[in-house]
């Protein structure tokens, strides 16, 4: 078993395919060195800028010779498969024989960079080989630099570099998903459609399997002591020291006593250990005689039904969900573990995409309330000042205290609030996030079994992307996204608005970037057009990356606020219409079907 919460090596690699004009007697010979140099430069670019989930640089593989025809294409592709190259980028500075040199693997994400130079027609090859990909139903991304370069220019222009990195980032996400598991702990929570786990979606679109475990398995393991007792002692001591309780919001006559609250904390810690072990496994369980339980379910993400069968009886899952989703726990800093509230598997899948692209913790939230300036003024007697990012309205994102503590915004980058990949997080970051969080006893009206909910307010000024995968009958999965920012509200406004929901839950005040059209005509329209009650929140504006990843997975994007120049999809999409990119996206995904059909 790998360390809990980490993806597992050996990691998939990026294969760089140097493609050359196969004609001998001076043609190929004059191009071979230049082509291999182009491939090597691409590999350096990727390895210098992208990392695996454990923080190590992404590895690329470049063959020792070029591909000039079918025999070499076959040999290189077999070699790349042996080298675990799950993503391919073909590069060339010249004309080549398209259908003879292309990557024919039906599921491997693929892109082609055709050098934009007039001495040799690399861009002509790019157009020819993309046409071949489209004709054969093997979509590929085309990388074509805006400006003409000289033949001896070995640099990679910024626009080309951006696309190569964006493609490699998304392609590796596809590879990291394949063959892994979504673990469904329990069933459907309160009739929420996202927790009706669709095995076909995970299998056909993500290449994952689904494993289902009843929530009684957590009770069995707690009662029979099937967890690491030494770690439990350390975890409980850490929680008692660092998870500061907040005020009890329940009426005094029904509040739980100190002994019961202490017992609830013990249960919450056991739940966290057991949920992690169910996902990842734990070799220490084998030492205790539980070899089957030690194996885990190889789960990349999981969801916990909780409500209501569990939470009417036992402490809620908020502590477990918040700590697993965070980038740290009693063992120190680690990669976050994607764990969905209410077993909303579609939100878990969306969180997983964001995590694979950014390697940061993801936030699970309700898309709770749109506050217009007029409504805000009516209940608080105040309005946000002119120039405030939220002056046209804000969206209150919140959920029972299950959000990753990274979302406090207390971790800083260049002095500004941020959420960072775990390899950038230090002890000061962890201490700041914990200090900004209070753990309130759960409202017993919601959670009759007790428990604790984390409470904090996300710092304003963070660039965020909220997104969501939904399933539509007759269509399949669709993705929506909204780039925007967290904002700070003046205390006299925040306090009034926050108390109108559950005052023991985390709050993220979100303002989307508006376009003035359609679903982004105003802030209200974003809320009104959101397709479900939940969303996943990623740090950073990652919409362009999500669009590329969605195209690779054949999931159309039905709502976004990206400028047209940031939309990039495989060449096939443009053959289905350029005036209506959103419609072409739906047509292409329907035509091709799921990636793993």
Coordinates of C-alpha atoms in Angstrom, one line a residue:
X1 CA 0.0 0.0 0.0
X2 CA 1.2 3.5 -0.7
X3 CA 0.9 6.3 1.9
X4 CA -2.7 7.0 2.5
X5 CA -4.1 9.8 0.3
X6 CA -1.5 9.5 -2.4
X7 CA -1.9 8.3 -5.9
X8 CA 0.4 5.4 -6.6
X9 CA 3.5 5.1 -8.7
X10 CA 4.7 3.9 -11.1
X11 CA 3.4 7.0 -12.8
X12 CA 2.1 7.3 -16.4
X13 CA 4.5 9.1 -18.7
X14 CA 4.2 11.4 -21.7
X15 CA 5.5 9.9 -24.9
X16 CA 7.0 12.3 -27.4
X17 CA 6.8 11.0 -31.0
X18 CA 9.4 12.7 -33.3
X19 CA 7.9 12.5 -36.8
X20 CA 10.0 13.1 -40.0
X21 CA 9.8 13.0 -43.8
X22 CA 10.7 9.5 -44.6
X23 CA 12.4 10.1 -47.9
X24 CA 16.1 9.3 -47.9
X25 CA 19.0 10.5 -50.0
X26 CA 19.3 13.9 -48.3
X27 CA 15.7 14.7 -47.2
X28 CA 15.3 12.7 -44.0
X29 CA 19.0 13.0 -43.2
X30 CA 18.7 16.8 -43.2
X31 CA 15.8 16.8 -40.8
X32 CA 16.5 14.0 -38.3
X33 CA 18.6 16.1 -35.9
X34 CA 16.2 19.0 -35.9
X35 CA 13.2 16.8 -35.3
X36 CA 14.9 15.0 -32.3
X37 CA 15.8 18.3 -30.9
X38 CA 12.2 19.5 -31.2
X39 CA 11.1 16.4 -29.3
X40 CA 13.7 16.8 -26.6
X41 CA 12.7 20.5 -26.1
X42 CA 9.1 19.4 -25.7
X43 CA 10.1 16.8 -23.1
X44 CA 12.1 19.4 -21.2
X45 CA 9.2 21.8 -21.2
X46 CA 6.8 19.3 -19.7
X47 CA 9.2 17.8 -17.1
X48 CA 10.2 21.3 -16.0
X49 CA 6.6 22.6 -15.5
X50 CA 4.4 19.6 -14.6
X51 CA 4.4 17.4 -11.5
X52 CA 2.8 14.1 -10.5
X53 CA 0.5 14.0 -7.5
X54 CA 3.5 13.2 -5.2
X55 CA 5.3 16.4 -6.4
X56 CA 7.9 14.7 -8.5
X57 CA 8.5 16.0 -12.1
X58 CA 6.5 14.4 -14.9
X59 CA 8.6 12.0 -16.9
X60 CA 8.7 12.0 -20.7
X61 CA 10.0 9.3 -23.1
X62 CA 11.6 10.2 -26.4
X63 CA 12.7 7.4 -28.7
X64 CA 16.3 7.4 -30.1
X65 CA 15.1 7.7 -33.7
X66 CA 12.4 9.4 -35.7
X67 CA 9.2 8.0 -37.2
X68 CA 9.3 8.1 -41.0
X69 CA 6.8 5.4 -41.8
X70 CA 4.5 2.7 -40.6
X71 CA 7.2 0.3 -39.4
X72 CA 8.8 2.9 -37.3
X73 CA 5.5 4.2 -36.0
X74 CA 4.6 0.7 -34.9
X75 CA 8.0 0.1 -33.2
X76 CA 7.9 3.5 -31.4
X77 CA 4.3 3.0 -30.2
X78 CA 5.2 -0.5 -28.8
X79 CA 8.2 1.0 -27.1
X80 CA 6.1 3.8 -25.6
X81 CA 3.6 1.3 -24.3
X82 CA 6.4 -0.6 -22.6
X83 CA 7.6 2.7 -21.2
X84 CA 4.2 3.4 -19.7
X85 CA 3.7 6.4 -21.9
X86 CA -0.1 6.9 -21.6
X87 CA -0.2 10.2 -23.4
X88 CA 1.4 11.0 -26.8
X89 CA 2.5 14.3 -28.4
X90 CA 3.8 14.0 -32.0
X91 CA 6.1 16.8 -33.1
X92 CA 7.6 17.7 -36.5
X93 CA 9.2 20.6 -38.2
X94 CA 8.4 19.3 -41.7
X95 CA 6.1 17.5 -44.1
X96 CA 5.6 13.8 -43.2
X97 CA 3.3 11.0 -44.3
X98 CA 0.3 11.5 -42.2
X99 CA -1.6 8.2 -42.0
X100 CA 1.6 6.3 -42.0
X101 CA 3.1 8.1 -39.0
X102 CA 0.1 8.9 -36.8
X103 CA -0.7 7.5 -33.4
X104 CA -3.4 4.9 -33.9
X105 CA -4.0 4.0 -30.2
X106 CA -7.8 4.3 -29.8
X107 CA -7.8 5.6 -26.2
X108 CA -4.4 7.3 -25.7
X109 CA -4.8 11.1 -25.5
X110 CA -3.0 12.5 -28.4
X111 CA -1.8 15.9 -29.8
X112 CA 0.3 17.0 -32.7
X113 CA 2.7 20.0 -32.9
X114 CA 3.5 21.1 -36.4
X115 CA 6.2 23.7 -36.5
X116 CA 5.1 26.9 -38.1
X117 CA 8.0 27.6 -40.4
X118 CA 8.0 28.4 -44.1
X119 CA 11.3 26.6 -45.0
X120 CA 9.6 23.3 -44.3
X121 CA 5.9 22.7 -44.2
X122 CA 5.4 21.3 -40.6
X123 CA 2.0 23.1 -40.5
X124 CA 1.0 21.3 -43.7
X125 CA 1.7 18.0 -42.1
X126 CA -0.3 19.1 -39.0
X127 CA -3.4 19.8 -41.2
X128 CA -2.9 16.6 -43.1
X129 CA -2.5 14.3 -40.1
X130 CA -5.4 16.0 -38.2
X131 CA -7.6 15.3 -41.2
X132 CA -6.5 11.6 -41.0
X133 CA -7.3 11.5 -37.3
X134 CA -10.7 12.9 -38.0
X135 CA -11.4 10.6 -40.8
X136 CA -10.5 7.6 -38.7
X137 CA -12.4 8.8 -35.6
X138 CA -9.3 9.3 -33.5
X139 CA -9.6 12.9 -32.2
X140 CA -6.3 14.7 -31.7
X141 CA -5.4 18.2 -30.5
X142 CA -3.6 20.4 -33.0
X143 CA -0.8 22.7 -31.8
X144 CA -0.1 25.4 -34.3
X145 CA 1.9 28.5 -33.3
X146 CA 0.5 31.9 -34.2
X147 CA 3.8 33.3 -35.5
X148 CA 6.1 31.9 -38.2
X149 CA 9.5 30.8 -36.9
X150 CA 12.8 30.4 -38.6
X151 CA 13.9 26.8 -39.3
X152 CA 16.8 27.0 -37.0
X153 CA 14.8 28.5 -34.1
X154 CA 14.7 25.9 -31.4
X155 CA 12.6 27.9 -28.9
X156 CA 9.0 27.0 -28.0
X157 CA 6.8 30.1 -28.4
X158 CA 4.6 31.0 -25.4
X159 CA 1.3 30.1 -27.1
X160 CA 2.7 26.7 -28.2
X161 CA 4.1 26.0 -24.7
X162 CA 0.8 26.9 -23.1
X163 CA -1.0 24.4 -25.3
X164 CA 1.5 21.6 -24.9
X165 CA 1.4 21.9 -21.1
X166 CA -2.4 22.2 -21.1
X167 CA -2.7 19.1 -23.2
X168 CA -0.2 17.1 -21.2
X169 CA -1.8 18.1 -17.9
X170 CA -5.2 16.9 -19.1
X171 CA -3.9 13.8 -20.8
X172 CA -2.1 12.7 -17.6
X173 CA -5.4 13.2 -15.7
X174 CA -7.1 10.8 -18.0
X175 CA -4.3 8.3 -17.5
X176 CA -4.4 8.7 -13.7
X177 CA -8.1 8.0 -13.6
X178 CA -8.0 4.8 -15.7
X179 CA -8.3 1.5 -13.8
X180 CA -9.0 3.1 -10.4
X181 CA -12.1 3.0 -8.2
X182 CA -14.9 5.1 -6.8
X183 CA -15.9 3.8 -3.4
X184 CA -19.6 4.2 -2.5
X185 CA -20.0 4.1 1.3
X186 CA -23.7 3.6 1.6
X187 CA -26.4 4.4 -0.9
X188 CA -28.6 7.3 -1.8
X189 CA -28.7 10.3 0.6
X190 CA -32.0 12.0 0.9
X191 CA -33.0 11.4 -2.7
X192 CA -30.0 13.4 -4.1
X193 CA -29.6 12.3 -7.7
X194 CA -25.8 12.5 -7.6
X195 CA -25.7 9.8 -5.0
X196 CA -27.5 7.4 -7.3
X197 CA -24.1 6.1 -8.3
X198 CA -24.1 5.3 -12.0
X199 CA -21.6 2.5 -12.7
X200 CA -21.8 3.0 -16.4
X201 CA -20.7 6.6 -16.2
X202 CA -17.6 5.8 -14.2
X203 CA -16.7 2.7 -16.4
X204 CA -17.4 4.2 -19.8
X205 CA -16.3 7.8 -19.4
X206 CA -13.6 7.7 -16.7
X207 CA -12.3 4.2 -17.1
X208 CA -12.9 3.6 -13.4
X209 CA -14.9 0.9 -11.5
X210 CA -17.3 1.4 -8.6
X211 CA -17.2 -0.6 -5.4
X212 CA -20.1 -0.4 -2.9
X213 CA -19.7 -0.9 0.8
X214 CA -22.6 -0.6 3.3
X215 CA -22.2 1.9 6.1
X216 CA -22.5 -0.9 8.6
X217 CA -19.0 -1.8 7.6
X218 CA -17.8 1.2 9.5
X219 CA -19.7 0.1 12.6
X220 CA -18.3 -3.4 12.3
X221 CA -14.7 -2.1 12.2
X222 CA -15.3 0.3 15.1
X223 CA -16.8 -2.4 17.3
X224 CA -14.3 -5.0 16.4
X225 CA -11.3 -2.7 16.6
X226 CA -10.3 -3.1 13.0
X227 CA -8.1 0.0 12.7
X228 CA -4.6 1.0 13.7
X229 CA -4.9 1.6 17.5
X230 CA -1.5 3.3 17.8
X231 CA -2.5 5.8 15.0
X232 CA -5.9 6.2 16.6
X233 CA -4.2 7.4 19.8
X234 CA -2.0 9.9 18.0
X235 CA -5.0 11.1 15.9
X236 CA -7.2 11.6 18.9
X237 CA -4.5 13.5 20.7
X238 CA -3.9 15.7 17.6
X239 CA -7.6 16.4 17.3
X240 CA -7.9 17.4 21.0
X241 CA -5.0 19.8 20.6
X242 CA -5.7 21.3 17.2
X243 CA -9.4 21.0 16.5
X244 CA -10.8 23.8 18.7
X245 CA -14.5 23.5 19.6
X246 CA -16.8 26.3 18.9
X247 CA -20.0 27.3 20.8
X248 CA -22.8 24.8 20.9
X249 CA -25.7 26.2 18.8
X250 CA -28.3 23.8 20.3
X251 CA -30.8 24.9 22.9
X252 CA -29.3 24.3 26.4
X253 CA -32.0 21.7 27.2
X254 CA -30.9 19.4 24.5
X255 CA -27.2 20.0 24.4
X256 CA -25.0 16.9 24.8
X257 CA -22.8 16.6 27.9
X258 CA -19.1 16.7 27.9
X259 CA -18.7 12.9 28.2
X260 CA -21.0 12.4 25.2
X261 CA -19.1 15.0 23.1
X262 CA -15.8 13.4 24.0
X263 CA -17.2 10.0 22.9
X264 CA -18.4 11.7 19.6
X265 CA -14.9 12.9 18.9
X266 CA -13.6 9.4 19.4
X267 CA -16.2 8.1 17.0
X268 CA -15.3 10.8 14.4
X269 CA -11.6 9.9 14.5
X270 CA -12.3 6.2 14.2
X271 CA -14.6 7.0 11.2
X272 CA -11.8 8.9 9.5
X273 CA -9.2 6.2 10.0
X274 CA -11.6 3.5 8.8
X275 CA -12.9 5.5 5.7
X276 CA -9.3 6.1 4.6
X277 CA -8.4 2.4 5.2
X278 CA -11.4 1.3 3.2
X279 CA -10.2 3.5 0.3
X280 CA -6.5 2.9 0.4
X281 CA -5.9 -0.1 2.5
X282 CA -3.5 -0.4 5.5
X283 CA -0.8 -3.1 5.9
X284 CA -1.0 -2.8 9.7
X285 CA -4.4 -4.4 9.6
X286 CA -2.8 -7.5 8.2
X287 CA -0.4 -7.6 11.1
X288 CA -3.5 -7.7 13.4
X289 CA -5.0 -10.6 11.5
X290 CA -7.2 -8.7 9.1
X291 CA -5.6 -9.4 5.7
X292 CA -8.7 -8.9 3.7
X293 CA -9.4 -5.5 5.3
X294 CA -5.8 -4.5 4.8
X295 CA -6.1 -4.5 1.0
X296 CA -8.6 -1.7 0.7
X297 CA -10.5 -0.9 -2.5
X298 CA -7.9 1.0 -4.5
X299 CA -10.2 4.0 -4.4
X300 CA -9.2 7.3 -5.9
X301 CA -12.3 9.0 -4.5
X302 CA -15.2 8.0 -2.3
X303 CA -18.5 9.3 -0.9
X304 CA -20.3 8.8 2.4
X305 CA -24.1 8.6 2.4
X306 CA -24.4 9.6 6.0
X307 CA -27.8 11.2 6.0
X308 CA -30.1 10.1 7.2
X309 CA -29.7 6.5 8.3
X310 CA -26.3 7.1 9.8
X311 CA -26.7 10.6 11.1
X312 CA -30.0 9.9 12.8
X313 CA -28.1 7.4 14.9
X314 CA -24.4 8.2 15.0
X315 CA -22.1 11.3 14.7
X316 CA -22.1 12.9 11.3
X317 CA -19.3 12.6 8.7
X318 CA -18.3 16.2 8.7
X319 CA -15.0 15.7 10.6
X320 CA -14.1 12.7 8.4
X321 CA -15.0 14.6 5.2
X322 CA -13.2 17.8 6.2
X323 CA -10.0 16.1 7.3
X324 CA -9.7 13.7 4.4
X325 CA -10.3 16.4 1.8
X326 CA -7.6 18.6 3.5
X327 CA -3.9 18.5 2.7
X328 CA -2.9 17.5 6.2
X329 CA -3.9 15.5 9.3
X330 CA -2.2 14.1 12.4
X331 CA 0.5 12.5 10.1
X332 CA 1.5 15.8 8.7
X333 CA 1.2 17.3 5.3
X334 CA -0.1 14.9 2.6
X335 CA -2.0 14.8 -0.7
X336 CA -5.7 15.4 -0.2
X337 CA -8.1 12.5 -0.4
X338 CA -11.2 13.2 -2.5
X339 CA -14.2 12.4 -0.3
X340 CA -17.8 13.5 -1.1
X341 CA -20.5 14.5 1.3
X342 CA -23.8 12.6 0.9
X343 CA -22.2 10.1 -1.5
X344 CA -22.6 12.6 -4.3
X345 CA -20.6 10.6 -6.7
X346 CA -20.9 13.2 -9.5
X347 CA -19.5 15.9 -7.3
X348 CA -16.8 13.5 -6.3
X349 CA -15.9 12.9 -10.0
X350 CA -15.8 16.7 -10.5
X351 CA -13.6 17.2 -7.5
X352 CA -11.4 14.4 -8.8
X353 CA -10.9 16.2 -12.2
X354 CA -10.0 19.4 -10.4
X355 CA -7.6 17.6 -8.1
X356 CA -5.8 15.8 -11.0
X357 CA -5.3 19.1 -12.8
X358 CA -4.1 21.2 -9.8
X359 CA -3.0 18.7 -7.2
X360 CA -4.7 20.9 -4.6
X361 CA -7.5 20.2 -2.2
X362 CA -11.0 20.5 -3.6
X363 CA -14.0 22.0 -1.8
X364 CA -17.4 20.4 -1.7
X365 CA -20.2 22.9 -1.3
X366 CA -23.9 23.6 -1.7
X367 CA -24.8 26.2 -4.3
X368 CA -26.8 27.7 -1.5
X369 CA -28.2 31.2 -2.0
X370 CA -27.9 34.2 -4.4
X371 CA -27.9 37.4 -2.6
X372 CA -28.9 40.4 -4.7
X373 CA -27.8 43.9 -3.6
X374 CA -31.5 44.6 -2.9
X375 CA -32.0 41.5 -0.8
X376 CA -28.8 42.2 1.0
X377 CA -29.9 45.7 1.8
X378 CA -33.3 44.6 2.9
X379 CA -32.0 42.2 5.6
X380 CA -28.9 44.1 6.7
X381 CA -29.7 47.7 5.9
X382 CA -26.4 48.0 4.0
X383 CA -25.0 47.5 0.5
X384 CA -21.6 46.8 -0.7
X385 CA -19.6 49.9 -1.7
X386 CA -19.1 50.7 -5.4
X387 CA -16.1 48.9 -6.8
X388 CA -16.5 45.9 -4.5
X389 CA -16.3 42.8 -6.6
X390 CA -19.6 41.6 -5.1
X391 CA -21.6 44.8 -5.6
X392 CA -23.8 43.1 -8.2
X393 CA -24.6 40.2 -5.9
X394 CA -22.8 37.2 -4.4
X395 CA -23.4 33.4 -4.2
X396 CA -23.3 31.8 -0.8
X397 CA -21.4 28.5 -1.2
X398 CA -21.6 26.4 2.0
X399 CA -22.3 22.8 3.2
X400 CA -22.4 20.9 6.5
X401 CA -18.9 21.4 7.8
X402 CA -17.2 19.1 5.4
X403 CA -15.0 21.5 3.3
X404 CA -11.3 21.1 3.1
X405 CA -9.6 23.3 5.6
X406 CA -7.2 24.6 2.9
X407 CA -10.2 26.7 1.8
X408 CA -9.8 29.0 4.7
X409 CA -7.4 30.9 2.5
X410 CA -5.0 31.2 5.4
X411 CA -2.2 29.5 3.4
X412 CA -0.4 32.2 1.5
X413 CA 1.5 32.5 -1.8
X414 CA 3.3 35.8 -2.2
X415 CA 1.4 37.1 0.7
X416 CA -2.0 36.4 -0.8
X417 CA -4.6 33.9 0.2
X418 CA -4.1 30.6 -1.7
X419 CA -4.7 26.9 -1.8
X420 CA -1.4 25.1 -2.6
X421 CA -0.3 21.6 -3.7
X422 CA 0.8 19.7 -0.6
X423 CA 4.5 19.9 -1.5
X424 CA 4.3 23.7 -1.1
X425 CA 2.6 23.5 2.3
X426 CA 4.6 24.0 5.5
X427 CA 3.8 23.8 9.2
X428 CA 2.9 27.5 9.3
X429 CA 0.2 27.0 6.6
X430 CA -1.3 24.1 8.6
X431 CA -1.3 26.0 11.9
X432 CA -3.0 29.0 10.2
X433 CA -5.7 26.9 8.6
X434 CA -6.4 25.1 11.9
X435 CA -6.4 28.3 13.9
X436 CA -9.0 29.8 11.5
X437 CA -11.4 26.8 12.0
X438 CA -13.8 26.1 14.8
X439 CA -15.6 22.8 15.3
X440 CA -19.1 23.3 16.5
X441 CA -21.3 20.6 17.9
X442 CA -23.7 19.6 15.1
X443 CA -27.2 21.0 15.1
X444 CA -29.2 18.1 16.5
X445 CA -32.2 19.0 14.4
X446 CA -30.2 18.1 11.3
X447 CA -27.9 15.5 12.9
X448 CA -29.7 13.6 15.7
X449 CA -26.6 11.4 16.2
X450 CA -24.4 14.4 17.0
X451 CA -21.0 15.0 15.8
X452 CA -19.1 18.2 14.9
X453 CA -19.1 20.6 11.9
X454 CA -16.1 22.7 10.9
X455 CA -16.7 26.5 10.6
X456 CA -14.6 29.1 8.8
X457 CA -15.0 31.8 6.3
X458 CA -12.8 31.6 3.1
X459 CA -10.6 34.6 2.7
X460 CA -11.5 36.9 -0.2
X461 CA -9.3 37.4 -3.3
X462 CA -8.7 33.8 -4.2
X463 CA -9.3 32.9 -7.9
X464 CA -11.7 30.0 -7.9
X465 CA -13.4 27.7 -10.4
X466 CA -16.6 26.1 -9.5
X467 CA -17.7 23.1 -11.6
X468 CA -20.1 20.2 -11.7
X469 CA -20.7 17.1 -13.8
X470 CA -24.4 16.2 -14.2
X471 CA -26.1 13.2 -16.0
X472 CA -28.8 13.9 -18.5
X473 CA -31.1 11.2 -19.8
X474 CA -30.4 10.5 -23.5
X475 CA -27.2 12.6 -23.4
X476 CA -25.0 11.3 -20.7
X477 CA -22.6 13.4 -18.6
X478 CA -22.3 17.1 -19.1
X479 CA -20.0 19.6 -17.4
X480 CA -20.5 23.2 -16.3
X481 CA -18.0 25.6 -14.9
X482 CA -17.8 29.2 -13.6
X483 CA -14.6 31.0 -13.0
X484 CA -14.7 33.7 -10.4
X485 CA -13.3 34.8 -7.0
X486 CA -13.9 34.5 -3.3
X487 CA -14.8 37.8 -1.7
X488 CA -14.7 39.3 1.8
X489 CA -18.0 40.9 3.0
X490 CA -18.0 43.5 5.7
X491 CA -18.6 41.9 9.1
X492 CA -21.9 43.7 9.6
X493 CA -23.2 42.2 6.3
X494 CA -21.5 38.8 6.6
X495 CA -22.7 38.1 10.2
X496 CA -26.4 38.7 9.3
X497 CA -26.3 36.7 6.1
X498 CA -24.3 33.8 7.5
X499 CA -26.6 33.4 10.5
X500 CA -29.6 32.9 8.2
X501 CA -28.3 29.4 7.2
X502 CA -26.4 27.2 9.6
X503 CA -23.9 29.3 11.6
X504 CA -21.8 26.2 12.2
X505 CA -20.8 25.5 8.6
X506 CA -18.0 26.9 6.4
X507 CA -18.8 29.8 4.1
X508 CA -17.4 30.8 0.8
X509 CA -18.7 34.0 -0.7
X510 CA -18.3 33.6 -4.5
X511 CA -18.6 36.0 -7.4
X512 CA -18.4 34.6 -10.9
X513 CA -16.9 36.5 -13.8
X514 CA -19.7 37.9 -15.9
X515 CA -19.9 38.0 -19.7
X516 CA -23.2 39.9 -20.0
X517 CA -24.7 37.1 -22.0
X518 CA -26.7 33.9 -21.3
X519 CA -26.0 32.1 -18.1
X520 CA -23.4 34.7 -17.2
X521 CA -25.6 37.8 -17.9
X522 CA -25.6 38.5 -14.2
X523 CA -24.8 36.7 -10.9
X524 CA -28.4 35.6 -10.5
X525 CA -28.3 33.8 -13.9
X526 CA -25.3 31.7 -12.8
X527 CA -27.2 30.5 -9.7
X528 CA -30.4 30.0 -11.7
X529 CA -28.7 27.9 -14.4
X530 CA -26.6 25.7 -12.1
X531 CA -27.7 22.1 -12.7
X532 CA -27.5 20.6 -9.3
X533 CA -27.5 21.5 -5.6
X534 CA -23.7 20.8 -5.2
X535 CA -20.5 22.1 -6.8
X536 CA -16.8 21.4 -6.6
X537 CA -14.5 24.4 -6.1
X538 CA -10.9 24.4 -7.3
X539 CA -8.3 27.1 -6.5
X540 CA -7.3 29.0 -9.6
X541 CA -8.9 29.7 -12.9
X542 CA -8.7 26.2 -14.5
X543 CA -11.7 26.4 -16.9
X544 CA -9.5 26.1 -20.0
X545 CA -7.9 23.0 -18.6
X546 CA -11.3 21.5 -17.7
X547 CA -12.5 22.1 -21.2
X548 CA -9.5 20.1 -22.7
X549 CA -10.0 17.3 -20.1
X550 CA -13.7 17.1 -20.8
X551 CA -13.1 16.8 -24.5
X552 CA -10.6 14.0 -23.9
X553 CA -13.3 12.2 -21.8
X554 CA -16.0 13.0 -24.4
X555 CA -18.0 15.0 -21.9
X556 CA -19.6 18.2 -23.4
X557 CA -19.5 21.5 -21.6
X558 CA -22.9 23.1 -21.4
X559 CA -22.1 26.2 -19.4
X560 CA -18.9 28.3 -19.0
X561 CA -17.6 31.8 -18.9
X562 CA -14.4 31.4 -20.8
X563 CA -13.4 33.9 -23.5
X564 CA -13.5 32.3 -27.0
X565 CA -9.7 32.4 -27.3
X566 CA -9.4 30.0 -24.4
X567 CA -11.5 27.3 -25.9
X568 CA -9.4 24.5 -27.4
X569 CA -10.7 21.2 -28.4
X570 CA -9.6 18.4 -30.9
X571 CA -9.6 19.2 -34.6
X572 CA -12.6 17.1 -35.2
X573 CA -14.8 19.5 -33.2
X574 CA -14.2 22.3 -35.8
X575 CA -15.5 20.1 -38.6
X576 CA -18.8 20.0 -36.8
X577 CA -19.3 23.7 -36.8
X578 CA -17.3 26.8 -35.9
X579 CA -20.0 29.3 -35.4
X580 CA -21.5 27.4 -32.5
X581 CA -18.6 25.8 -30.5
X582 CA -21.0 24.6 -27.7
X583 CA -23.2 22.8 -30.2
X584 CA -20.2 21.3 -31.9
X585 CA -19.0 20.0 -28.6
X586 CA -22.2 18.2 -28.0
X587 CA -22.2 16.8 -31.5
X588 CA -18.7 15.6 -31.3
X589 CA -19.1 13.9 -28.0
X590 CA -22.4 12.2 -29.1
X591 CA -20.7 11.1 -32.4
X592 CA -17.6 9.6 -30.7
X593 CA -19.4 8.2 -27.6
X594 CA -17.6 7.4 -24.3
X595 CA -13.9 7.1 -24.4
X596 CA -14.0 3.5 -23.1
X597 CA -17.2 2.4 -24.9

